C-alpha cells in the first residue's frame, strides 16, 4: 500500500488554470454623466408610487370593489412604502362623493338597558339632538302653563267638586242610616292613621261595643237588646264596606276623569310639539321612538308640572342630586358628519379595543357606586370610518385582547356592537347592551408576509373577509426609468425636508447603494425609508462641512458611519481572529481543512466572516457524521445539506462496492446554532482532501451549496461573505493570492464595496466562479479532479482517484475485519 500511495503521489496531474472573474463582473457602477443632470435642481420631484405596480393594481381592485369581503391585507418589508402608498391612494378616493350617515343613540323607553341606534343622513344627527332639546324646553314651558291656565283650573275644579259632592252625598246618606239604627260614625286612631268606625249610642253617648258588653255583665244593660245591637252593627259594617268601595270607585273615576281632562287639555300641547318632529323625521325607528316618548310623557306629566325655570345658580351637591335631567330626551350623537365633505379615512395608530369599537364609559356616584347610561356610549374608529376606510397595523391589532375576534365578527355581519371591554376593571357597573349599528367600512391591514400566511392557513374567516392581498416588492428592475424615478424621489425629499441638493456623483453613489441593497445587479431596492435615511444623513454631513451640495464623499461617509454605529460585534469577532482566539488560516496548505464563509445577522447589521471547516475520515460504516448535528447545534437546512453530500459521495464512489467510511465534519469553534446549506460544497472539499490526503489552499475561502449531481448552487449574502474574508486577509496582509470561490449563479449578485473592488482590480484579491465540485477542488488543490471511467474508476493521479484508492482500502480492510469477527 505504501508503494501505491507513493506511485500515485508521483503521478499527480496538475489542473488547468481557472481564471478569476473579470473586474467588470464584480460591481455595477453608475456613471454620473449617464444621469444627464448636474444636480437634483435640474429635475422635478415625483410623488408617484415607485416600483409597486403589482401592489397598486391589487389596491385599486380592493378599494373600488364594494362587495362583501373585499378588505385588503398589505404585505411587504418595512420601508417599501406600504403606508405612504395607502395614504396617497386614499387621498384620491377621499375626493369621491359618497352619502354618509350620522349615528346616534336614543333612550329605549321599553327596555332602558338596550339603547336604540338611529342612523340619519349626514348633518341630521346634531339637528335631532337640537330638536329634542327644543322639544324638552317647550314641554317644560307649555305643560306647566296649561296646568296653570284658567280653563284647566276651572275644569279641574268643577270635576273635582262634582265627585266630592257625590262622595259627600254617599257618606251623608250612610251616616243618616247609621243614626236611625241607634249608632254613630266616629274616627278611630289605628297606629298613626285614622279610620272610620261604627259604635252604638248608649244614653246619648257613643260607646264602644266592648264597653256595652261590660254593662251587660254588670246588669246595667239588657242582654237581648245587646244581641240585637250586635247583629245590627254587623249589618251596618257590611254596608260601610260597600259604601267605601263606592267611594274608592269615585276616587278612581276622579283620577280617570282628571286623566281624560289632561288628555283633552294638556296632551294637545305635547302632540303639537312631537308632531313637528314626526314630520321632520320619517324614519320608522324614530316614529316608534316618538310614540314611546309620548306615552312616557303622558304617564309622567307630574315631572313637567314640578319643573320651574329659575335663574342659573351654582349647583350644590343637594340640588344636583334632586335635579331631573330628563335623560330620556337626550340624543347621544356618536358620529357627526355634518362638516364631512369627503369619504372618511381613519388611520388608527393605537388599535386598542375601545379605540377601535368604542366603549360605554362609567362614572362613580356617591357611595362608590358605578353607573352608566346611553349618553356614556362613545364611538370608535370603526364607526367613524363608516362609509370609508380604516387603516390598521395588523400585528398591533392582533396582540390587543379581543380586537381580532370582534373585528372579524364586525366585518362578517356588517354590525358593530359597542360594549364595555375592560378586563382589568375591578368593579361592575350598570350593564348596557346598545343596539348594534349597521356599518359599511373597508378595512386595510398592514403586516408582514409571515403574519399573512399564518392567518390565511390557521383562520378560516380570514380568507373570507380579506380577499385582496397587496404585496409590496422590496426591489424593482434597474432601468433608465427606475433610475430617473430614484432621482426624482430624492428631489421630493430635498423639497419637503429642506435638504441640500445632491450632485450627479452623490446621486450615482446613492443609486449604487440601492442596487447593493436589492442584492442583484439588474435590480434596485424599493426600500425607500433606507434610501431616504441615507439622503438625510448625507445632507447632514454636507452641512457640517459647509458644502453647498451633497457630494459622493458625503454618501460614502454616511454609509460608513451607519455601519460603524452597529458593527461592534463584527469588530469583536475580527479582534478574536486577529488574536488567534478564533483560528483561521489565510496562507499555506492543510489536509481536510477549508475556510467556509458564514453570515452573522444581528438584526440591525449583517456581516460575513470565515469559519474553519474540518473533516476527518476513517474506517467505518457510519458514513458522513455531522458533529454539529450530534451536538444539536445544526438546523434542518444544514442537516439536509449534509445528507445531500452523502448522496453525492455514494453516487461517486459506491457504484461497485459499499461506501465503507466514517467522515466526521464540523464547523470548528462554533458554539451557537448553524443553519443553511451554503457550506455543503465546502464540506465535500474537506472530505475529499482527507480521503486523498491532498492539502487544500488556506488562502481561498469557499461558499456554495451542492446537489447530489455535484453541481454548485447559488447562495445568499454573497457580497458580505466575500467582504468578510477580505477583511481577515487584509488584517493579516494581502498576498495577491487570496480569494473566494462562489457559485457562478451569484455573479450577477455582486456589488462589492469599493475597497474590495479596488483590491481585485489591483490583483491583490481574487474571485472565482464555478459550476461544479470538480472545478472547486481543482482550484483549491491545483490537482485535476479526475473523470470517471465506464468501469467507475477514475483517471489516475487525480483527486478522485486517490480518494477512491483509500475507500478501496477501507472496503478491503473492513471485509478482513468482518471475516475475523
mmCIF file with all atom_site columns, C-alpha atoms in Angstrom, residues 324-427:
data_model
loop_
_atom_site.group_PDB
_atom_site.id
_atom_site.type_symbol
_atom_site.label_atom_id
_atom_site.label_alt_id
_atom_site.label_comp_id
_atom_site.label_asym_id
_atom_site.label_entity_id
_atom_site.label_seq_id
_atom_site.pdbx_PDB_ins_code
_atom_site.Cartn_x
_atom_site.Cartn_y
_atom_site.Cartn_z
_atom_site.occupancy
_atom_site.B_iso_or_equiv
_atom_site.pdbx_formal_charge
_atom_site.auth_seq_id
_atom_site.auth_comp_id
_atom_site.auth_asym_id
_atom_site.auth_atom_id
_atom_site.pdbx_PDB_model_num
ATOM 1   C CA . UNK A 1 324 ? -84.387 65.688 36.976 1.00 0.00 ? 324 UNK A CA 1
ATOM 2   C CA . UNK A 1 325 ? -82.111 65.644 33.943 1.00 0.00 ? 325 UNK A CA 1
ATOM 3   C CA . UNK A 1 326 ? -84.780 64.227 31.599 1.00 0.00 ? 326 UNK A CA 1
ATOM 4   C CA . UNK A 1 327 ? -82.187 61.854 30.159 1.00 0.00 ? 327 UNK A CA 1
ATOM 5   C CA . UNK A 1 328 ? -84.883 60.238 28.008 1.00 0.00 ? 328 UNK A CA 1
ATOM 6   C CA . UNK A 1 329 ? -84.982 63.356 25.839 1.00 0.00 ? 329 UNK A CA 1
ATOM 7   C CA . UNK A 1 330 ? -81.238 63.476 25.169 1.00 0.00 ? 330 UNK A CA 1
ATOM 8   C CA . UNK A 1 331 ? -79.657 62.293 21.918 1.00 0.00 ? 331 UNK A CA 1
ATOM 9   C CA . UNK A 1 332 ? -76.154 60.843 22.008 1.00 0.00 ? 332 UNK A CA 1
ATOM 10  C CA . UNK A 1 333 ? -74.565 61.707 18.655 1.00 0.00 ? 333 UNK A CA 1
ATOM 11  C CA . UNK A 1 334 ? -71.667 59.268 18.228 1.00 0.00 ? 334 UNK A CA 1
ATOM 12  C CA . UNK A 1 335 ? -70.694 60.247 14.677 1.00 0.00 ? 335 UNK A CA 1
ATOM 13  C CA . UNK A 1 336 ? -71.398 63.680 13.220 1.00 0.00 ? 336 UNK A CA 1
ATOM 14  C CA . UNK A 1 337 ? -70.669 64.041 9.500  1.00 0.00 ? 337 UNK A CA 1
ATOM 15  C CA . UNK A 1 338 ? -72.283 67.451 9.138  1.00 0.00 ? 338 UNK A CA 1
ATOM 16  C CA . UNK A 1 339 ? -68.976 69.023 8.142  1.00 0.00 ? 339 UNK A CA 1
ATOM 17  C CA . UNK A 1 340 ? -67.503 65.961 6.379  1.00 0.00 ? 340 UNK A CA 1
ATOM 18  C CA . UNK A 1 341 ? -67.323 66.662 2.672  1.00 0.00 ? 341 UNK A CA 1
ATOM 19  C CA . UNK A 1 342 ? -65.342 63.601 1.575  1.00 0.00 ? 342 UNK A CA 1
ATOM 20  C CA . UNK A 1 343 ? -65.046 59.901 2.257  1.00 0.00 ? 343 UNK A CA 1
ATOM 21  C CA . UNK A 1 344 ? -63.873 59.343 5.845  1.00 0.00 ? 344 UNK A CA 1
ATOM 22  C CA . UNK A 1 345 ? -60.371 57.906 6.160  1.00 0.00 ? 345 UNK A CA 1
ATOM 23  C CA . UNK A 1 346 ? -59.269 56.834 9.635  1.00 0.00 ? 346 UNK A CA 1
ATOM 24  C CA . UNK A 1 347 ? -55.702 55.683 10.315 1.00 0.00 ? 347 UNK A CA 1
ATOM 25  C CA . UNK A 1 348 ? -55.791 54.074 13.744 1.00 0.00 ? 348 UNK A CA 1
ATOM 26  C CA . UNK A 1 349 ? -52.296 54.193 15.214 1.00 0.00 ? 349 UNK A CA 1
ATOM 27  C CA . UNK A 1 350 ? -53.313 52.790 18.600 1.00 0.00 ? 350 UNK A CA 1
ATOM 28  C CA . UNK A 1 351 ? -55.754 49.940 17.924 1.00 0.00 ? 351 UNK A CA 1
ATOM 29  C CA . UNK A 1 352 ? -56.825 49.183 21.472 1.00 0.00 ? 352 UNK A CA 1
ATOM 30  C CA . UNK A 1 353 ? -60.258 47.662 21.851 1.00 0.00 ? 353 UNK A CA 1
ATOM 31  C CA . UNK A 1 354 ? -62.093 50.821 22.882 1.00 0.00 ? 354 UNK A CA 1
ATOM 32  C CA . UNK A 1 355 ? -60.280 52.882 20.233 1.00 0.00 ? 355 UNK A CA 1
ATOM 33  C CA . UNK A 1 356 ? -61.499 50.508 17.510 1.00 0.00 ? 356 UNK A CA 1
ATOM 34  C CA . UNK A 1 357 ? -65.000 49.598 18.660 1.00 0.00 ? 357 UNK A CA 1
ATOM 35  C CA . UNK A 1 358 ? -65.864 52.373 21.110 1.00 0.00 ? 358 UNK A CA 1
ATOM 36  C CA . UNK A 1 359 ? -66.931 51.839 24.691 1.00 0.00 ? 359 UNK A CA 1
ATOM 37  C CA . UNK A 1 360 ? -69.560 52.523 27.325 1.00 0.00 ? 360 UNK A CA 1
ATOM 38  C CA . UNK A 1 361 ? -67.998 54.845 29.874 1.00 0.00 ? 361 UNK A CA 1
ATOM 39  C CA . UNK A 1 362 ? -68.824 54.821 33.581 1.00 0.00 ? 362 UNK A CA 1
ATOM 40  C CA . UNK A 1 363 ? -68.944 57.373 36.337 1.00 0.00 ? 363 UNK A CA 1
ATOM 41  C CA . UNK A 1 364 ? -68.897 56.943 40.096 1.00 0.00 ? 364 UNK A CA 1
ATOM 42  C CA . UNK A 1 365 ? -71.783 58.200 42.161 1.00 0.00 ? 365 UNK A CA 1
ATOM 43  C CA . UNK A 1 366 ? -71.870 58.831 45.867 1.00 0.00 ? 366 UNK A CA 1
ATOM 44  C CA . UNK A 1 367 ? -71.394 55.675 47.852 1.00 0.00 ? 367 UNK A CA 1
ATOM 45  C CA . UNK A 1 368 ? -68.750 54.447 45.389 1.00 0.00 ? 368 UNK A CA 1
ATOM 46  C CA . UNK A 1 369 ? -71.395 53.065 43.042 1.00 0.00 ? 369 UNK A CA 1
ATOM 47  C CA . UNK A 1 370 ? -70.515 52.958 39.366 1.00 0.00 ? 370 UNK A CA 1
ATOM 48  C CA . UNK A 1 371 ? -73.263 53.800 36.918 1.00 0.00 ? 371 UNK A CA 1
ATOM 49  C CA . UNK A 1 372 ? -73.701 54.404 33.238 1.00 0.00 ? 372 UNK A CA 1
ATOM 50  C CA . UNK A 1 373 ? -76.387 55.273 30.715 1.00 0.00 ? 373 UNK A CA 1
ATOM 51  C CA . UNK A 1 374 ? -76.742 55.556 26.967 1.00 0.00 ? 374 UNK A CA 1
ATOM 52  C CA . UNK A 1 375 ? -75.232 59.060 26.909 1.00 0.00 ? 375 UNK A CA 1
ATOM 53  C CA . UNK A 1 376 ? -71.927 57.499 28.017 1.00 0.00 ? 376 UNK A CA 1
ATOM 54  C CA . UNK A 1 377 ? -71.647 55.427 24.817 1.00 0.00 ? 377 UNK A CA 1
ATOM 55  C CA . UNK A 1 378 ? -68.601 56.547 22.795 1.00 0.00 ? 378 UNK A CA 1
ATOM 56  C CA . UNK A 1 379 ? -67.709 55.707 19.208 1.00 0.00 ? 379 UNK A CA 1
ATOM 57  C CA . UNK A 1 380 ? -64.521 54.075 17.959 1.00 0.00 ? 380 UNK A CA 1
ATOM 58  C CA . UNK A 1 381 ? -62.585 54.373 14.729 1.00 0.00 ? 381 UNK A CA 1
ATOM 59  C CA . UNK A 1 382 ? -64.664 51.655 13.003 1.00 0.00 ? 382 UNK A CA 1
ATOM 60  C CA . UNK A 1 383 ? -67.851 53.683 13.386 1.00 0.00 ? 383 UNK A CA 1
ATOM 61  C CA . UNK A 1 384 ? -66.134 56.951 12.482 1.00 0.00 ? 384 UNK A CA 1
ATOM 62  C CA . UNK A 1 385 ? -64.874 55.297 9.289  1.00 0.00 ? 385 UNK A CA 1
ATOM 63  C CA . UNK A 1 386 ? -68.383 54.210 8.229  1.00 0.00 ? 386 UNK A CA 1
ATOM 64  C CA . UNK A 1 387 ? -68.742 54.782 4.517  1.00 0.00 ? 387 UNK A CA 1
ATOM 65  C CA . UNK A 1 388 ? -64.968 54.990 4.118  1.00 0.00 ? 388 UNK A CA 1
ATOM 66  C CA . UNK A 1 389 ? -61.721 53.308 5.071  1.00 0.00 ? 389 UNK A CA 1
ATOM 67  C CA . UNK A 1 390 ? -59.976 52.195 8.243  1.00 0.00 ? 390 UNK A CA 1
ATOM 68  C CA . UNK A 1 391 ? -56.210 51.528 8.209  1.00 0.00 ? 391 UNK A CA 1
ATOM 69  C CA . UNK A 1 392 ? -54.688 49.320 10.924 1.00 0.00 ? 392 UNK A CA 1
ATOM 70  C CA . UNK A 1 393 ? -51.351 47.765 11.733 1.00 0.00 ? 393 UNK A CA 1
ATOM 71  C CA . UNK A 1 394 ? -52.057 44.029 11.701 1.00 0.00 ? 394 UNK A CA 1
ATOM 72  C CA . UNK A 1 395 ? -49.665 42.996 14.463 1.00 0.00 ? 395 UNK A CA 1
ATOM 73  C CA . UNK A 1 396 ? -50.839 45.768 16.779 1.00 0.00 ? 396 UNK A CA 1
ATOM 74  C CA . UNK A 1 397 ? -54.458 44.716 16.266 1.00 0.00 ? 397 UNK A CA 1
ATOM 75  C CA . UNK A 1 398 ? -53.746 41.022 16.796 1.00 0.00 ? 398 UNK A CA 1
ATOM 76  C CA . UNK A 1 399 ? -51.918 41.414 20.091 1.00 0.00 ? 399 UNK A CA 1
ATOM 77  C CA . UNK A 1 400 ? -54.652 43.577 21.634 1.00 0.00 ? 400 UNK A CA 1
ATOM 78  C CA . UNK A 1 401 ? -57.097 41.415 23.647 1.00 0.00 ? 401 UNK A CA 1
ATOM 79  C CA . UNK A 1 402 ? -60.440 40.910 21.941 1.00 0.00 ? 402 UNK A CA 1
ATOM 80  C CA . UNK A 1 403 ? -59.744 43.113 18.914 1.00 0.00 ? 403 UNK A CA 1
ATOM 81  C CA . UNK A 1 404 ? -59.220 40.455 16.232 1.00 0.00 ? 404 UNK A CA 1
ATOM 82  C CA . UNK A 1 405 ? -62.254 38.323 17.124 1.00 0.00 ? 405 UNK A CA 1
ATOM 83  C CA . UNK A 1 406 ? -64.630 41.274 17.246 1.00 0.00 ? 406 UNK A CA 1
ATOM 84  C CA . UNK A 1 407 ? -63.127 42.808 14.100 1.00 0.00 ? 407 UNK A CA 1
ATOM 85  C CA . UNK A 1 408 ? -63.822 39.584 12.211 1.00 0.00 ? 408 UNK A CA 1
ATOM 86  C CA . UNK A 1 409 ? -67.358 39.474 13.589 1.00 0.00 ? 409 UNK A CA 1
ATOM 87  C CA . UNK A 1 410 ? -67.982 43.070 12.544 1.00 0.00 ? 410 UNK A CA 1
ATOM 88  C CA . UNK A 1 411 ? -66.685 42.518 9.017  1.00 0.00 ? 411 UNK A CA 1
ATOM 89  C CA . UNK A 1 412 ? -68.727 39.312 8.659  1.00 0.00 ? 412 UNK A CA 1
ATOM 90  C CA . UNK A 1 413 ? -72.014 40.773 9.833  1.00 0.00 ? 413 UNK A CA 1
ATOM 91  C CA . UNK A 1 414 ? -71.624 44.442 8.964  1.00 0.00 ? 414 UNK A CA 1
ATOM 92  C CA . UNK A 1 415 ? -72.807 45.253 12.502 1.00 0.00 ? 415 UNK A CA 1
ATOM 93  C CA . UNK A 1 416 ? -70.714 46.947 15.161 1.00 0.00 ? 416 UNK A CA 1
ATOM 94  C CA . UNK A 1 417 ? -71.594 46.063 18.732 1.00 0.00 ? 417 UNK A CA 1
ATOM 95  C CA . UNK A 1 418 ? -70.404 48.680 21.222 1.00 0.00 ? 418 UNK A CA 1
ATOM 96  C CA . UNK A 1 419 ? -69.814 47.342 24.709 1.00 0.00 ? 419 UNK A CA 1
ATOM 97  C CA . UNK A 1 420 ? -67.633 47.829 27.726 1.00 0.00 ? 420 UNK A CA 1
ATOM 98  C CA . UNK A 1 421 ? -64.462 45.781 27.363 1.00 0.00 ? 421 UNK A CA 1
ATOM 99  C CA . UNK A 1 422 ? -62.062 46.326 30.211 1.00 0.00 ? 422 UNK A CA 1
ATOM 100 C CA . UNK A 1 423 ? -60.694 43.036 31.596 1.00 0.00 ? 423 UNK A CA 1
ATOM 101 C CA . UNK A 1 424 ? -58.616 44.899 34.185 1.00 0.00 ? 424 UNK A CA 1
ATOM 102 C CA . UNK A 1 425 ? -61.560 46.846 35.594 1.00 0.00 ? 425 UNK A CA 1
ATOM 103 C CA . UNK A 1 426 ? -62.232 45.500 39.047 1.00 0.00 ? 426 UNK A CA 1
ATOM 104 C CA . UNK A 1 427 ? -65.739 46.876 39.631 1.00 0.00 ? 427 UNK A CA 1
#
